[in-house]
PDB file of C-alpha atoms in Angstrom:
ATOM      1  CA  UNK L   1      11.031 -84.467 132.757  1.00  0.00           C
ATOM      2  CA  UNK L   2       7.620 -83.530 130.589  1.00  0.00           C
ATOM      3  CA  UNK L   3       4.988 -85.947 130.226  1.00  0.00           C
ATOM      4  CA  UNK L   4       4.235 -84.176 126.854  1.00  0.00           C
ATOM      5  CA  UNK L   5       0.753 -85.551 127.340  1.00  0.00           C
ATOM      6  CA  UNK L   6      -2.605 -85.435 129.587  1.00  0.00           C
ATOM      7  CA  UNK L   7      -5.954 -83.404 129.554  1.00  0.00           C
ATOM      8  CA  UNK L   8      -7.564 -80.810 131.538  1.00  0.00           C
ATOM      9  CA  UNK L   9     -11.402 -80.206 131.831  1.00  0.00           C
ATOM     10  CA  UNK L  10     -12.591 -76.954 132.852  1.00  0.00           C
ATOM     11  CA  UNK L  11     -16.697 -76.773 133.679  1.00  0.00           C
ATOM     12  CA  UNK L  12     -18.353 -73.642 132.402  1.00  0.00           C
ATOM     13  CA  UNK L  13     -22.297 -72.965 131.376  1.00  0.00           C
ATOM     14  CA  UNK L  14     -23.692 -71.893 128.177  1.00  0.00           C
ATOM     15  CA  UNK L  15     -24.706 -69.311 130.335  1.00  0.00           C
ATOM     16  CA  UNK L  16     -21.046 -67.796 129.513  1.00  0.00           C
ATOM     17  CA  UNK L  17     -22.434 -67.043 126.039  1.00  0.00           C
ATOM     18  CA  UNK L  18     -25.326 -65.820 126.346  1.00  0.00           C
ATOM     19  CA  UNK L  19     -27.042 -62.798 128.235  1.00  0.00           C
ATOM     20  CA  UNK L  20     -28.998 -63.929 131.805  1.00  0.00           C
ATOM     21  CA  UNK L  21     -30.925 -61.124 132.875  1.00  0.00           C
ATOM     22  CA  UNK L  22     -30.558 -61.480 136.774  1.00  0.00           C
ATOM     23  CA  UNK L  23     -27.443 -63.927 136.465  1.00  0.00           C
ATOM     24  CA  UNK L  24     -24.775 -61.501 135.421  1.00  0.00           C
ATOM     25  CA  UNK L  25     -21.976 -62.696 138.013  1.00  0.00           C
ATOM     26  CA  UNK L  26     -22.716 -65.971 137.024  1.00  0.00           C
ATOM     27  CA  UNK L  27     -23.048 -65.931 133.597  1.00  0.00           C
ATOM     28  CA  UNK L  28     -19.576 -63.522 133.777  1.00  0.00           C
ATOM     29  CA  UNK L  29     -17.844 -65.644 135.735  1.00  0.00           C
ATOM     30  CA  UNK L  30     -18.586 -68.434 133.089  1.00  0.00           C
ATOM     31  CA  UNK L  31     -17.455 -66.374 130.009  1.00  0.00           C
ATOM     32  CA  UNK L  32     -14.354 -65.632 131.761  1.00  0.00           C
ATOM     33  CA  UNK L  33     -13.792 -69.750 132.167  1.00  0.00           C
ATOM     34  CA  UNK L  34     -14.922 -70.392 128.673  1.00  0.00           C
ATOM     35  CA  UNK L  35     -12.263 -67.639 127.613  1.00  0.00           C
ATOM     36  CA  UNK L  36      -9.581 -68.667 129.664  1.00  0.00           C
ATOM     37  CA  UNK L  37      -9.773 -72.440 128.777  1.00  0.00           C
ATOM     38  CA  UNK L  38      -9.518 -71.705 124.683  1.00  0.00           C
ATOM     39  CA  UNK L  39      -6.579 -69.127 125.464  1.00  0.00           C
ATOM     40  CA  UNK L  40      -4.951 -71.718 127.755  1.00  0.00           C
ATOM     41  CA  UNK L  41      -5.410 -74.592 124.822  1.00  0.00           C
ATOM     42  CA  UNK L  42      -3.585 -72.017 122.762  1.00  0.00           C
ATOM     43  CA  UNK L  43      -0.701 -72.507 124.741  1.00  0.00           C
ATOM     44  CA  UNK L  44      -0.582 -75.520 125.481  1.00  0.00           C
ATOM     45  CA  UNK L  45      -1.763 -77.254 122.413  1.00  0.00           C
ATOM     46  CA  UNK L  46       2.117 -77.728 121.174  1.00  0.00           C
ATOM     47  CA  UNK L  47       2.772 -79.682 124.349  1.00  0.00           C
ATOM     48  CA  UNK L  48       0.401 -82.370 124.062  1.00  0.00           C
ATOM     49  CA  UNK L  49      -1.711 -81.431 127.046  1.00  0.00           C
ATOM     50  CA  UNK L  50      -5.084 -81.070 125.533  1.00  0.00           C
ATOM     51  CA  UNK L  51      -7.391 -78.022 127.568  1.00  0.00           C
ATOM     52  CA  UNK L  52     -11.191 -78.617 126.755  1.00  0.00           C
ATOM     53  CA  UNK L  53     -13.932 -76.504 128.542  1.00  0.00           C
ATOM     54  CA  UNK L  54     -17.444 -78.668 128.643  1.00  0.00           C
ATOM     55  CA  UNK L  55     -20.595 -75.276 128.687  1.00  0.00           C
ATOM     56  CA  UNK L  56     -23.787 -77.566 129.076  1.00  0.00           C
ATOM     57  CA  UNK L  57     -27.233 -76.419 129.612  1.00  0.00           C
ATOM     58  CA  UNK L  58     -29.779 -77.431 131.933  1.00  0.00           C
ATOM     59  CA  UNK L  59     -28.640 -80.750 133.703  1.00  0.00           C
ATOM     60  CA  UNK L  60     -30.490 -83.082 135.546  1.00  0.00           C
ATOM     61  CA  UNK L  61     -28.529 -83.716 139.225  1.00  0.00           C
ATOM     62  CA  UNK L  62     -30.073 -86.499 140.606  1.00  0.00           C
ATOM     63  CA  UNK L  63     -31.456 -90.109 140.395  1.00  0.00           C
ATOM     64  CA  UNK L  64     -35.333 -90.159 139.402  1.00  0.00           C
ATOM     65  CA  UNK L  65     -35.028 -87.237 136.758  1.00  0.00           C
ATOM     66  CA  UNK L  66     -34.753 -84.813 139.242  1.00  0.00           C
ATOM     67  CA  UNK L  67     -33.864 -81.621 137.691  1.00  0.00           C
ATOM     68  CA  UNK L  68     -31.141 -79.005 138.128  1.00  0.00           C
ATOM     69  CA  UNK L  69     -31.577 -75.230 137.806  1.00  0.00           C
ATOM     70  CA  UNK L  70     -33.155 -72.788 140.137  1.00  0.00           C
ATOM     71  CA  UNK L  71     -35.649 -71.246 137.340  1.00  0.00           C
ATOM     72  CA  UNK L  72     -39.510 -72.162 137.867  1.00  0.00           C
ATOM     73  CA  UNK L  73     -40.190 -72.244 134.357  1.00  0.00           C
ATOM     74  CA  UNK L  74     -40.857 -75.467 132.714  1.00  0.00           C
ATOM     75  CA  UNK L  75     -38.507 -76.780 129.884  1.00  0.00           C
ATOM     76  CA  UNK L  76     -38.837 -78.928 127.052  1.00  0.00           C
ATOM     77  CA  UNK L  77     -37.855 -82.613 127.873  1.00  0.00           C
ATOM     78  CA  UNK L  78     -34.743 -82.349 125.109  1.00  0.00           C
ATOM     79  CA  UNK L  79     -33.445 -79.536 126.815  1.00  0.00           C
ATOM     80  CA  UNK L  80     -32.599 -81.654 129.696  1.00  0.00           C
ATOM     81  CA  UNK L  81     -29.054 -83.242 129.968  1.00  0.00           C
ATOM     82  CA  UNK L  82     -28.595 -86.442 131.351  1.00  0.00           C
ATOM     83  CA  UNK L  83     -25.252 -86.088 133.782  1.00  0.00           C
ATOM     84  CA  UNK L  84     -23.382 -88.844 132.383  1.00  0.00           C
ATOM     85  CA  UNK L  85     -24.045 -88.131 128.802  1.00  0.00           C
ATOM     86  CA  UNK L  86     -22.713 -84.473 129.328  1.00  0.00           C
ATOM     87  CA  UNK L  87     -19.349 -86.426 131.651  1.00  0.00           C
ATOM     88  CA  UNK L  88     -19.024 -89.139 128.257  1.00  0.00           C
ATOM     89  CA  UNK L  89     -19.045 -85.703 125.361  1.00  0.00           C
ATOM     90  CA  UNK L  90     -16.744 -83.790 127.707  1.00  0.00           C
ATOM     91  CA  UNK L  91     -13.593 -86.265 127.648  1.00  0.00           C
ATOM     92  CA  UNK L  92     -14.235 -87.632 124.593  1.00  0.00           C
ATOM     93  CA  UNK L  93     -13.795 -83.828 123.776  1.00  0.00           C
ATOM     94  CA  UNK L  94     -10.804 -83.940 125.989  1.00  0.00           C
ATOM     95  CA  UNK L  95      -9.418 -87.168 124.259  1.00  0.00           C
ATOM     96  CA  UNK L  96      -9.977 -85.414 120.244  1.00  0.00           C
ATOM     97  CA  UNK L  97      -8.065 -82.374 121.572  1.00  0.00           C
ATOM     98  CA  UNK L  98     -11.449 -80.262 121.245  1.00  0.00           C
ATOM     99  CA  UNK L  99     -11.446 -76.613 122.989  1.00  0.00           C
ATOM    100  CA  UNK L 100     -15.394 -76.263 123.436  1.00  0.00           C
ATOM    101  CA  UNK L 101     -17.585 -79.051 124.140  1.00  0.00           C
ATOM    102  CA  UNK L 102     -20.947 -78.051 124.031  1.00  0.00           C
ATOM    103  CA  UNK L 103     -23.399 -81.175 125.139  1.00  0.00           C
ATOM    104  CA  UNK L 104     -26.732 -81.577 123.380  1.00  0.00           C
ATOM    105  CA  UNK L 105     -28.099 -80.331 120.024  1.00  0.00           C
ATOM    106  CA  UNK L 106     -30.786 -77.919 121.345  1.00  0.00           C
ATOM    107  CA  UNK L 107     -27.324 -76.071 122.947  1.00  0.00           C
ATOM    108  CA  UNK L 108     -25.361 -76.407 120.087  1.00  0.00           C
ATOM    109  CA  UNK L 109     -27.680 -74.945 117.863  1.00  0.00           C
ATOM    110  CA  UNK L 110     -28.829 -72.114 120.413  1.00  0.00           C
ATOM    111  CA  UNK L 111     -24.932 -70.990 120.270  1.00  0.00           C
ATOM    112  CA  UNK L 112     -24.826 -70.860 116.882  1.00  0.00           C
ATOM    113  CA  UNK L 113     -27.628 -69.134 116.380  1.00  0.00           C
ATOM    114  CA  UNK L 114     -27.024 -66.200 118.899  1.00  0.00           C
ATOM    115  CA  UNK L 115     -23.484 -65.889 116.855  1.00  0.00           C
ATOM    116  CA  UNK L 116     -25.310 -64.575 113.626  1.00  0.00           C
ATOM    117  CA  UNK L 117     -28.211 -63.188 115.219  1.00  0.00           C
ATOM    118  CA  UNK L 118     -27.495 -59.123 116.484  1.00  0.00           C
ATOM    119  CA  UNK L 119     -26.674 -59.014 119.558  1.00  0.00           C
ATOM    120  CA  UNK L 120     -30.077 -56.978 120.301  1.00  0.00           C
ATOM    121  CA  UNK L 121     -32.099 -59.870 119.393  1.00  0.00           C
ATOM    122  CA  UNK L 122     -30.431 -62.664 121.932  1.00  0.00           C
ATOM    123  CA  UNK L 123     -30.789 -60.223 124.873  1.00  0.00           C
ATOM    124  CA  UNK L 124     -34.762 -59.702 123.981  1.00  0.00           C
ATOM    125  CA  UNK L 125     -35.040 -63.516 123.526  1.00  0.00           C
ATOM    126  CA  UNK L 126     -33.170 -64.156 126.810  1.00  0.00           C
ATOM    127  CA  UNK L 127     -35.234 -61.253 129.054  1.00  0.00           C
ATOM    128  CA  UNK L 128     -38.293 -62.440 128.300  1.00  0.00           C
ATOM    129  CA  UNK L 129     -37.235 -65.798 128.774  1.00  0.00           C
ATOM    130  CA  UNK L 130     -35.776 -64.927 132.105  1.00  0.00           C
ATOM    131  CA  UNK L 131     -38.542 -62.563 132.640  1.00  0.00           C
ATOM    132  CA  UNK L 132     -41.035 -66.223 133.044  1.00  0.00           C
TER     133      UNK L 132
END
């Protein structure tokens, strides 16, 4: 018999909506997630299993601020997420039957942004970024 309830968390990267000049099996292997885990909450969504994807940023990894990544550019403190804030957004996302969770306003706001700006203008931002 069907539960008719429960969650699923899927763990992409903002990475999957963005360009990343030198990252293109990554960040393609995290728009396919992304994609996947909205068309799957489509599906679902009438059975009462809730399907949330969670695409942070940067994320620090260890104990002592140690930081994540492999870039050697330096980042702006607020664009570091703390691990357990970005576990705490992604089921409460899961729990509110949310597709996308997104951690952190800097992220949030970076998304939304490279949906209005052309598409000419995020990869420019993002190579010389990457370029660093």
């Amino acid at each position: 018999m069907p539960r008719r309830h429960g969650g699923i968390l899927n763990v992409s990267s903002i990475a999957g909506f963005l360009p990343q000049p030198q990252g293109a099996t990554y960040a393609a292997s995290k728009a396919f997630m992304t994609s996947m885990t909205e068309t799957v909450y489509c599906e679902a969504r009438r059975s009462g299993v809730h399907v949330t994807v969670v695409c942070p940023g940067f994320v620090r990894r260890g104990e002592g601020g140690a930081d994540g990544g492999t870039r050697s550019f330096r980042l702006p403190e607020s664009f570091w997420l703390d691990r357990d804030d970005v576990a705490r957004e992604a089921i409460e996302a899961v729990q509110t039957g949310r597709p996308i969770c997104i951690p952190g306003r800097p992220y949030r706001a970076a998304i939304a942004l490279s949906r209005v700006l052309p598409r000419a203008v995020s990869r420019r931002a993002f190579e010389r970024l990457w370029a660093r």
